[in-house]
Coordinates of C-alpha atoms and ligand atoms in Angstrom, one line a residue:
M1 CA -11.5 10.6 4.6
K2 CA -12.4 9.3 0.9
P3 CA -10.3 6.4 -0.6
N4 CA -8.3 7.9 -3.5
K5 CA -7.9 6.1 -6.3
H6 CA -6.1 8.1 -9.0
K7 CA -4.2 6.7 -11.5
L8 CA -0.6 8.7 -11.8
T9 CA 1.3 6.2 -13.9
H10 CA 0.6 5.9 -18.0
S11 CA 0.4 2.2 -19.0
A12 CA 3.5 2.7 -20.8
E13 CA 5.8 3.2 -17.8
R14 CA 5.5 0.0 -16.5
E15 CA 8.6 -1.1 -15.0
F16 CA 10.1 -4.7 -14.2
G17 CA 7.9 -6.6 -16.7
G18 CA 4.7 -4.7 -16.4
A19 CA 2.1 -6.2 -14.4
L20 CA 3.6 -9.9 -15.5
G21 CA 7.1 -9.4 -14.0
A22 CA 5.2 -8.0 -10.7
T23 CA 3.1 -11.1 -10.2
C24 CA 5.8 -13.4 -10.9
I25 CA 8.6 -12.1 -9.0
P26 CA 6.9 -11.9 -5.6
V27 CA 6.8 -15.3 -6.1
F28 CA 10.1 -16.3 -8.0
L29 CA 12.5 -14.5 -5.8
P30 CA 11.4 -15.6 -2.2
L31 CA 11.3 -19.5 -3.4
T32 CA 15.0 -17.9 -4.9
V33 CA 16.2 -16.9 -1.6
L34 CA 15.3 -20.4 0.2
Y35 CA 16.5 -22.2 -2.6
L36 CA 20.0 -20.3 -2.6
L37 CA 20.6 -21.4 1.3
S38 CA 19.6 -24.5 0.7
V39 CA 21.9 -25.0 -1.9
C40 CA 24.8 -23.3 0.0
R41 CA 24.3 -25.8 2.9
S42 CA 24.1 -29.0 1.0
P43 CA 27.7 -30.5 -0.2
A44 CA 27.5 -30.3 -3.6
A45 CA 26.9 -26.7 -3.3
S46 CA 26.0 -26.7 -6.7
V47 CA 22.8 -24.4 -8.0
L48 CA 22.6 -26.8 -10.8
Q49 CA 22.9 -30.7 -9.2
W50 CA 19.4 -32.0 -9.7
P51 CA 17.0 -33.1 -7.7
P52 CA 18.2 -29.6 -5.9
P53 CA 18.8 -30.2 -2.1
L54 CA 14.9 -28.8 -0.5
P55 CA 14.5 -29.3 2.5
P56 CA 12.0 -30.7 4.2
T57 CA 9.5 -28.3 5.5
A58 CA 9.2 -29.0 9.1
H59 CA 13.2 -27.5 8.7
L60 CA 11.1 -23.8 7.2
W61 CA 9.0 -23.3 10.2
D62 CA 10.5 -22.7 14.5
P63 CA 9.0 -20.2 16.2
L64 CA 12.2 -18.7 18.1
A65 CA 12.8 -17.1 14.6
V66 CA 9.0 -15.5 14.6
V67 CA 10.2 -13.8 18.1
L68 CA 13.7 -13.4 16.4
I69 CA 12.7 -11.1 13.9
V70 CA 9.8 -9.9 16.0
G71 CA 12.0 -8.7 18.6
W72 CA 14.8 -7.6 16.0
I73 CA 12.4 -5.5 14.3
T74 CA 11.2 -3.9 18.0
L75 CA 15.0 -3.0 18.8
Q76 CA 15.9 -1.1 15.7
S77 CA 12.8 0.5 15.4
F78 CA 13.4 1.6 19.4
L79 CA 16.9 2.2 18.5
Y80 CA 15.4 4.6 15.3
L81 CA 13.4 6.7 17.7
L82 CA 16.4 7.4 20.2
P83 CA 16.8 11.6 20.0
I84 CA 19.8 11.3 19.4
G85 CA 22.3 12.2 16.4
K86 CA 21.6 15.2 13.9
V87 CA 17.9 15.3 11.5
S88 CA 18.2 16.3 7.9
E89 CA 16.4 17.2 5.7
G90 CA 14.7 15.2 2.5
L91 CA 14.8 16.4 -1.6
V92 CA 12.2 18.9 -1.6
L93 CA 8.8 17.3 -2.7
R94 CA 5.8 17.5 -4.7
D95 CA 3.8 19.9 -2.4
G96 CA 6.7 22.0 -2.0
S97 CA 7.7 20.2 1.6
R98 CA 10.9 18.6 2.9
L99 CA 10.7 15.8 5.3
K100 CA 12.6 15.6 8.3
Y101 CA 14.9 12.4 8.8
P102 CA 16.7 11.2 12.4
I103 CA 20.1 10.3 11.0
N104 CA 21.4 8.2 13.9
G105 CA 22.1 4.8 11.5
F106 CA 25.4 5.1 12.7
H107 CA 24.6 5.1 16.4
A108 CA 21.9 2.2 16.0
L109 CA 24.9 0.2 14.2
S110 CA 27.2 0.9 17.6
I111 CA 24.6 0.3 19.8
T112 CA 23.6 -3.2 18.4
A113 CA 27.6 -4.3 18.3
V114 CA 27.6 -3.7 22.4
L115 CA 24.2 -5.7 22.6
L116 CA 25.8 -8.3 20.8
I117 CA 29.3 -8.1 22.6
V118 CA 27.4 -8.3 25.8
C119 CA 25.4 -11.4 25.1
L120 CA 28.3 -13.2 23.4
W121 CA 29.8 -13.0 26.9
L122 CA 27.3 -13.7 28.7
G123 CA 27.4 -17.2 26.4
M124 CA 24.7 -16.4 23.8
P125 CA 25.5 -19.7 21.4
H126 CA 24.9 -17.0 18.4
G127 CA 26.4 -19.8 15.7
Y128 CA 23.0 -20.8 16.2
L129 CA 21.8 -18.8 13.4
F130 CA 23.8 -20.5 10.9
E131 CA 20.8 -24.0 11.8
L132 CA 17.4 -21.6 12.4
I133 CA 19.0 -19.3 9.0
L134 CA 16.0 -20.8 6.9
P135 CA 13.2 -20.4 9.9
L136 CA 14.4 -17.0 9.7
A137 CA 14.2 -16.6 6.2
V138 CA 10.7 -18.0 6.0
C139 CA 9.9 -15.4 8.3
A140 CA 11.7 -12.2 7.1
I141 CA 10.3 -13.0 3.8
G142 CA 6.3 -13.2 5.6
V143 CA 7.1 -10.4 7.7
S144 CA 7.7 -8.5 4.3
Y145 CA 4.7 -9.7 2.4
L146 CA 2.8 -8.6 5.8
L147 CA 4.1 -5.3 5.6
S148 CA 3.7 -5.3 2.0
M149 CA -0.2 -5.7 2.2
Y150 CA -0.3 -3.4 4.8
L151 CA 1.2 -0.2 2.5
Y152 CA -1.4 -1.3 -0.3
I153 CA -4.5 -0.6 1.7
R154 CA -3.0 2.6 3.6
S155 CA -1.6 4.1 0.7
F156 CA -6.2 4.5 -0.1
W157 CA -6.3 7.4 2.5
A158 CA -2.8 8.9 1.7
P159 CA -3.4 12.6 -0.5
Q160 CA -2.3 12.6 -4.4
H161 CA 0.4 14.7 -3.8
A162 CA 2.3 11.9 -1.2
L163 CA 2.0 8.8 -3.9
S164 CA 4.8 8.1 -6.2
L165 CA 4.9 9.0 -10.0
G166 CA 5.6 4.8 -10.8
G167 CA 3.3 2.8 -8.9
N168 CA -0.4 4.3 -9.7
T169 CA -1.6 2.2 -12.3
G170 CA -4.7 0.9 -11.7
N171 CA -3.4 -2.2 -11.4
P172 CA -3.3 -3.7 -8.4
L173 CA -1.2 -6.4 -8.5
Y174 CA 2.1 -4.0 -10.8
D175 CA 1.0 -0.9 -7.8
F176 CA 2.0 -3.6 -4.8
F177 CA 4.9 -4.6 -5.8
M178 CA 6.7 -1.1 -7.1
G179 CA 4.1 1.0 -4.0
R180 CA 1.7 3.9 -4.3
E181 CA 3.3 5.4 -1.6
L182 CA 6.4 7.5 -1.8
N183 CA 6.5 8.2 1.8
P184 CA 4.4 6.0 3.8
R185 CA 4.9 7.4 7.4
I186 CA 3.3 7.0 11.4
G187 CA 3.7 9.9 12.8
D188 CA 7.4 11.1 12.4
F189 CA 8.5 6.5 11.5
D190 CA 9.8 6.8 7.8
L191 CA 8.8 3.5 6.8
K192 CA 10.7 3.3 4.0
Y193 CA 14.0 5.4 5.1
F194 CA 13.9 3.2 8.3
C195 CA 13.9 -0.2 6.5
E196 CA 16.4 0.5 3.8
L197 CA 19.5 1.1 6.2
R198 CA 18.6 -0.5 9.4
P199 CA 16.9 -4.1 9.8
G200 CA 17.9 -5.4 7.0
L201 CA 21.9 -4.3 6.5
I202 CA 22.9 -4.4 10.2
G203 CA 20.9 -8.2 10.1
W204 CA 23.3 -9.2 7.5
V205 CA 26.5 -8.6 9.6
V206 CA 24.9 -9.7 12.5
I207 CA 24.3 -12.9 10.3
N208 CA 28.0 -12.8 8.8
L209 CA 29.2 -13.0 12.9
G210 CA 26.7 -16.1 13.3
M211 CA 28.6 -17.7 10.8
L212 CA 32.2 -17.1 12.0
M213 CA 30.9 -18.3 15.4
K214 CA 29.6 -21.5 13.7
E215 CA 32.9 -22.1 12.4
V216 CA 34.5 -21.2 15.2
E217 CA 32.9 -23.9 17.1
L218 CA 33.4 -26.5 14.0
R219 CA 37.2 -25.6 13.5
G220 CA 38.1 -23.4 17.1
S221 CA 38.9 -20.5 15.0
P222 CA 37.8 -18.2 12.2
S223 CA 39.1 -18.9 9.3
L224 CA 41.4 -15.9 6.9
A225 CA 39.1 -16.2 4.3
M226 CA 35.9 -16.2 7.3
L227 CA 37.6 -12.8 8.8
L228 CA 37.7 -11.1 5.2
V229 CA 34.5 -11.9 3.8
N230 CA 32.8 -10.3 7.3
G231 CA 35.8 -7.4 7.4
F232 CA 34.4 -6.1 3.7
Q233 CA 31.1 -6.4 4.6
L234 CA 30.7 -4.9 7.7
L235 CA 33.1 -2.1 6.4
Y236 CA 30.1 -1.8 3.7
V237 CA 27.3 -1.9 5.7
T238 CA 29.5 0.7 8.8
D239 CA 30.1 3.5 5.3
A240 CA 26.4 3.1 4.6
L241 CA 25.6 4.2 7.6
W242 CA 28.1 6.6 8.8
N243 CA 26.7 8.4 5.1
E244 CA 23.1 7.2 5.9
E245 CA 22.5 11.2 5.1
A246 CA 23.9 10.4 1.0
V247 CA 20.5 7.8 1.0
L248 CA 18.2 11.1 1.0
T249 CA 19.1 11.7 -2.7
T250 CA 18.7 7.7 -4.2
M251 CA 15.9 6.8 -6.4
D252 CA 14.5 4.3 -3.5
I253 CA 14.3 7.4 -1.2
V254 CA 13.3 9.8 -4.3
H255 CA 11.2 8.1 -6.8
D256 CA 10.1 4.8 -5.9
G257 CA 7.4 4.1 -3.7
F258 CA 7.2 1.8 -1.4
G259 CA 5.8 -1.7 -2.5
F260 CA 6.9 -5.1 -1.9
M261 CA 10.1 -4.7 -4.0
L262 CA 12.2 -2.8 -1.4
A263 CA 10.4 -4.2 1.6
F264 CA 11.1 -7.3 0.5
G265 CA 14.4 -5.9 -0.5
D266 CA 15.7 -4.9 2.7
L267 CA 14.1 -7.3 5.4
A268 CA 14.7 -11.0 2.9
W269 CA 16.8 -10.3 0.1
V270 CA 19.5 -8.3 1.6
P271 CA 19.9 -10.2 4.8
F272 CA 19.8 -13.7 3.3
T273 CA 21.6 -13.6 0.3
Y274 CA 24.2 -10.9 0.6
G275 CA 26.8 -12.4 3.1
L276 CA 25.6 -15.8 1.9
Q277 CA 29.4 -15.8 1.4
A278 CA 30.3 -16.4 4.9
M279 CA 27.3 -19.4 4.9
F280 CA 29.1 -21.0 1.7
L281 CA 32.7 -20.8 4.0
V282 CA 31.2 -22.6 7.2
V283 CA 30.2 -25.9 5.0
H284 CA 33.0 -25.3 2.6
P285 CA 36.3 -24.2 4.0
Q286 CA 38.8 -22.7 2.1
S287 CA 42.8 -22.2 1.8
L288 CA 44.1 -18.7 1.3
S289 CA 47.8 -17.8 0.6
T290 CA 48.9 -14.2 2.4
L291 CA 49.9 -13.2 -0.7
G292 CA 46.0 -14.0 -2.1
A293 CA 44.4 -12.4 0.9
A294 CA 46.5 -9.0 0.4
G295 CA 46.0 -9.1 -3.5
I296 CA 41.6 -9.2 -2.5
I297 CA 42.0 -6.9 0.1
L298 CA 43.8 -4.2 -2.3
L299 CA 40.7 -5.1 -5.0
N300 CA 38.1 -3.9 -1.6
D301 CA 40.2 -1.1 -1.0
L302 CA 40.1 1.1 -4.6
E303 CA 38.4 4.2 -3.5
T304 CA 34.4 4.6 -4.3
I305 CA 32.8 7.8 -4.9
A306 CA 29.9 9.6 -2.8
T307 CA 26.5 10.3 -4.6
A308 CA 26.6 13.0 -6.9
T309 CA 23.1 15.8 -6.4
G310 CA 25.0 18.7 -8.1
K311 CA 22.8 20.9 -10.4
H312 CA 25.7 20.8 -12.2
L313 CA 26.4 17.3 -14.5
L314 CA 30.2 16.4 -13.6
V315 CA 32.0 15.8 -16.6
S316 CA 35.6 16.0 -15.1
G317 CA 37.3 13.5 -13.3
W318 CA 35.8 9.8 -11.9
W319 CA 32.1 11.0 -13.7
G320 CA 34.4 12.1 -17.3
F321 CA 35.5 8.2 -16.9
V322 CA 32.3 7.2 -17.2
R323 CA 28.8 7.4 -16.5
H324 CA 28.3 5.3 -13.2
P325 CA 32.0 5.3 -11.7
N326 CA 30.2 3.9 -8.5
Y327 CA 29.0 1.0 -9.6
L328 CA 32.0 0.5 -11.3
G329 CA 33.7 0.8 -8.0
D330 CA 30.5 -1.5 -6.1
L331 CA 30.9 -4.3 -8.0
L332 CA 34.8 -4.4 -7.6
M333 CA 33.7 -4.7 -4.1
A334 CA 31.5 -6.9 -4.8
L335 CA 33.9 -9.5 -6.5
A336 CA 36.4 -8.9 -3.6
W337 CA 33.6 -10.0 -1.2
S338 CA 33.7 -13.5 -4.1
L339 CA 37.0 -14.4 -4.1
P340 CA 37.9 -15.5 -0.5
C341 CA 35.1 -18.5 -1.4
G342 CA 38.3 -19.8 -4.2
M343 CA 37.2 -20.4 -7.5
S344 CA 35.6 -23.7 -7.7
H345 CA 31.5 -23.3 -7.3
I346 CA 29.3 -20.7 -9.3
L347 CA 27.3 -20.3 -5.5
P348 CA 29.9 -17.3 -3.6
Y349 CA 29.7 -15.3 -6.7
F350 CA 26.1 -15.0 -6.8
Y351 CA 25.8 -11.9 -5.7
V352 CA 28.3 -10.4 -7.9
I353 CA 26.4 -11.6 -11.4
Y354 CA 22.8 -10.5 -9.1
F355 CA 24.2 -7.7 -8.7
T356 CA 25.8 -6.8 -12.1
I357 CA 22.5 -7.5 -12.9
L358 CA 20.7 -4.9 -11.0
L359 CA 23.1 -2.2 -11.4
I360 CA 22.6 -2.3 -15.1
H361 CA 19.1 -2.2 -14.9
R362 CA 19.2 0.8 -12.4
E363 CA 21.4 2.4 -14.3
A364 CA 19.0 2.5 -17.5
R365 CA 15.7 3.9 -14.6
D366 CA 18.4 6.0 -13.6
E367 CA 19.1 7.2 -17.5
K368 CA 15.9 7.8 -17.9
H369 CA 15.2 9.9 -14.6
C370 CA 18.3 12.0 -16.3
R371 CA 17.2 12.4 -20.0
A372 CA 13.8 13.5 -18.8
K373 CA 15.7 15.6 -16.0
Y374 CA 18.3 17.2 -17.8
G375 CA 17.2 17.0 -21.8
L376 CA 19.7 18.2 -24.3
A377 CA 22.2 18.6 -21.0
W378 CA 21.9 14.9 -21.1
D379 CA 22.8 13.9 -24.1
T380 CA 25.6 16.3 -24.8
Y381 CA 26.7 14.8 -21.4
C382 CA 26.4 10.9 -22.9
R383 CA 28.6 11.7 -26.6
R384 CA 31.6 13.6 -24.0
V385 CA 31.2 10.2 -21.6
P386 CA 30.1 6.7 -24.4
Y387 CA 30.6 4.3 -21.3
R388 CA 28.0 4.0 -18.6
I389 CA 30.2 1.6 -16.2
I390 CA 32.6 -0.1 -17.7
P391 CA 35.1 1.6 -19.4
Y392 CA 35.8 0.6 -23.3
I393 CA 33.0 -2.6 -22.9
Y394 CA 29.6 -0.8 -21.7
Ligands
NDP401 N1 24.1 -2.6 -2.8 C1 22.9 -2.7 -3.1 O1 22.3 -3.9 -2.9 C2 23.3 -1.7 -4.1 C3 23.9 -0.3 -3.9 N2 23.9 0.4 -4.4 C4 24.8 1.3 -4.6 O2 24.4 2.8 -4.0 C5 24.9 4.1 -4.7 C6 24.3 4.9 -5.2 O3 23.4 4.5 -6.1 P1 22.4 5.1 -7.3 O4 21.5 5.7 -6.5 O5 21.7 4.5 -7.5 O6 23.4 6.1 -8.2 P2 24.3 7.4 -8.3 O7 24.6 8.3 -6.5 O8 24.7 7.6 -9.2 O9 22.8 9.3 -8.6 C7 22.6 9.1 -9.7 C8 22.2 10.6 -9.5 O10 23.6 11.1 -9.6 C9 22.9 12.7 -10.7 N3 24.1 12.5 -11.4 C10 23.9 11.5 -12.4 N4 25.0 11.9 -13.3 C11 25.9 13.1 -13.2 C12 27.0 13.9 -13.2 N5 27.4 13.5 -14.4 N6 26.9 15.2 -12.0 C13 26.2 15.7 -11.4 N7 25.2 14.7 -10.9 C14 24.9 13.3 -11.8 C15 21.2 12.2 -11.1 O11 21.1 12.8 -10.5 P3 20.2 14.4 -9.6 O12 19.1 14.3 -10.5 O13 20.0 15.2 -8.4 O14 21.2 15.0 -10.6 C16 21.3 11.2 -11.2 O15 19.5 10.4 -10.7 C17 26.1 3.6 -5.7 O16 27.2 3.7 -5.5 C18 25.1 1.9 -6.0 O17 26.0 0.9 -6.5 C19 22.9 0.6 -5.8 C20 21.2 -0.1 -5.3 C21 21.7 -1.0 -4.7
LIG402 C1 15.7 -8.4 -5.7 C2 15.3 -7.1 -5.5 C3 13.3 -7.3 -5.3 C4 15.9 -6.4 -5.7 C5 15.2 -5.1 -4.6 C6 16.3 -4.2 -4.4 C7 17.0 -3.5 -3.5 C8 17.9 -5.3 -3.0 C9 17.9 -2.7 -3.3 C10 17.2 -1.4 -4.1 C11 18.3 -0.1 -3.9 C12 18.9 -0.8 -2.2 C13 19.8 -0.1 -1.9 C14 20.7 -0.9 -0.9 C15 20.7 -1.9 -0.6 C16 20.3 -2.6 -1.3 C17 18.4 -2.4 -1.6 C18 17.3 -1.9 -0.8 C19 22.0 0.1 -0.3 C20 21.4 0.5 1.3 C21 23.5 -0.6 -0.1 C22 23.7 -0.1 1.2 C23 24.2 1.7 0.2 O1 25.6 2.0 0.5 C24 23.4 2.5 -0.3 C25 22.8 3.0 0.8 C26 23.9 3.3 -0.7 C27 22.6 1.7 -1.0 C28 21.4 2.3 -1.1 C29 20.5 1.0 -2.6

């Protein structure tokens, strides 16, 4: 078959700062992950300290990390392929077909939990993940680079209707970053769907548990703050996997190609930055009053809303309040995950700050899609519901 060279994206439609952004982000973000992990483990834990607490290169590499990362992805791939759970269809594609997806992420999480309990019972030193965190992150970053290169190369043999509309400009760096192919598959194995919810998201809570075990090693029992952070984030991941089908309608699956942005985001960014709070607590224990804990639990328990995918725009209820009430709920939860770490450092608030930026940017991208899709109806909706995420503010 002849390799495709289609350009489907107009240069004016480039996102993430265009070619310059797509060149800088793959260098800058992996370094940010390593920097944040190093700062988090340093006694001062200050993002502004100078000189920054950079680890010696010997601390960045450990062959055990390679074994663990490869073993982890292999285990999750095997669980993905298990013929359990239902099979659902995605949205209709440009060629009129619909892909089938296994809905067994919650099973994968449950089986992983059982395996972990058995390993802990056999005496596995799970707290060692704390020592191994930098080599693990380096290895995950390496895997995301290799995967993105494979995805970019193989996309040239994909039929035109299988290419994403946003990642085909003809500029190799931009297309590598955004992803050329929409739903790359090896047989029935959907690489993007697998990466979106399995190795990174489940990996995140397994790392969190490692931090809890490290705290037990150091102080004899887990602190209330550590239990809250672990509990909240486990709840979030469990909810994502329980409602796995909902991911089939998100812009990541429907619009975005599979390139460096999602491969790195899923495999390295999520597991190694979303759980910074637990890592912070290992080195910087916080005492939390029962009253404080109760307040934080209330904040985390605010009702959240499932994805809206109806053909009619909702103008009442939560969607009549602001245009993205689910973003607002997610942001309030993110705040609740950081509050157990106290107010003395900004680092545990990294996730809330990053997530606010991500959601403001995501809202703008979604707005563009909706305006193009719904036209005048969308303008009417925007007039009826003027605030995007935070009532009376934004
Ligand atoms: N933790 C993390 O890192 C991340 C978490 N998230 C979370 O994922 C969740 C899903 O996010 P996302 O996919 O961006 O957004 P939504 O689930 O809100 O989906 C947006 C889509 O909903 C539809 N829609 C929008 N407004 C209306 C309306 N008034 N009535 C009916 N349908 C409407 C449109 O789809 P259509 O064209 O089908 O009508 C729109 O494209 C959110 O809770 C978000 O916070 C997201 C990114 C990262
Ligand atoms: C910094 C960088 C390169 C960003 C890439 C962004 C990704 C980290 C995020 C894009 C969309 C995501 C979603 C989730 C995790 C983060 C990424 C991959 C998500 C799986 C989290 C759990 C939610 O319940 C969700 C399933 C709705 C969500 C989907 C989008």
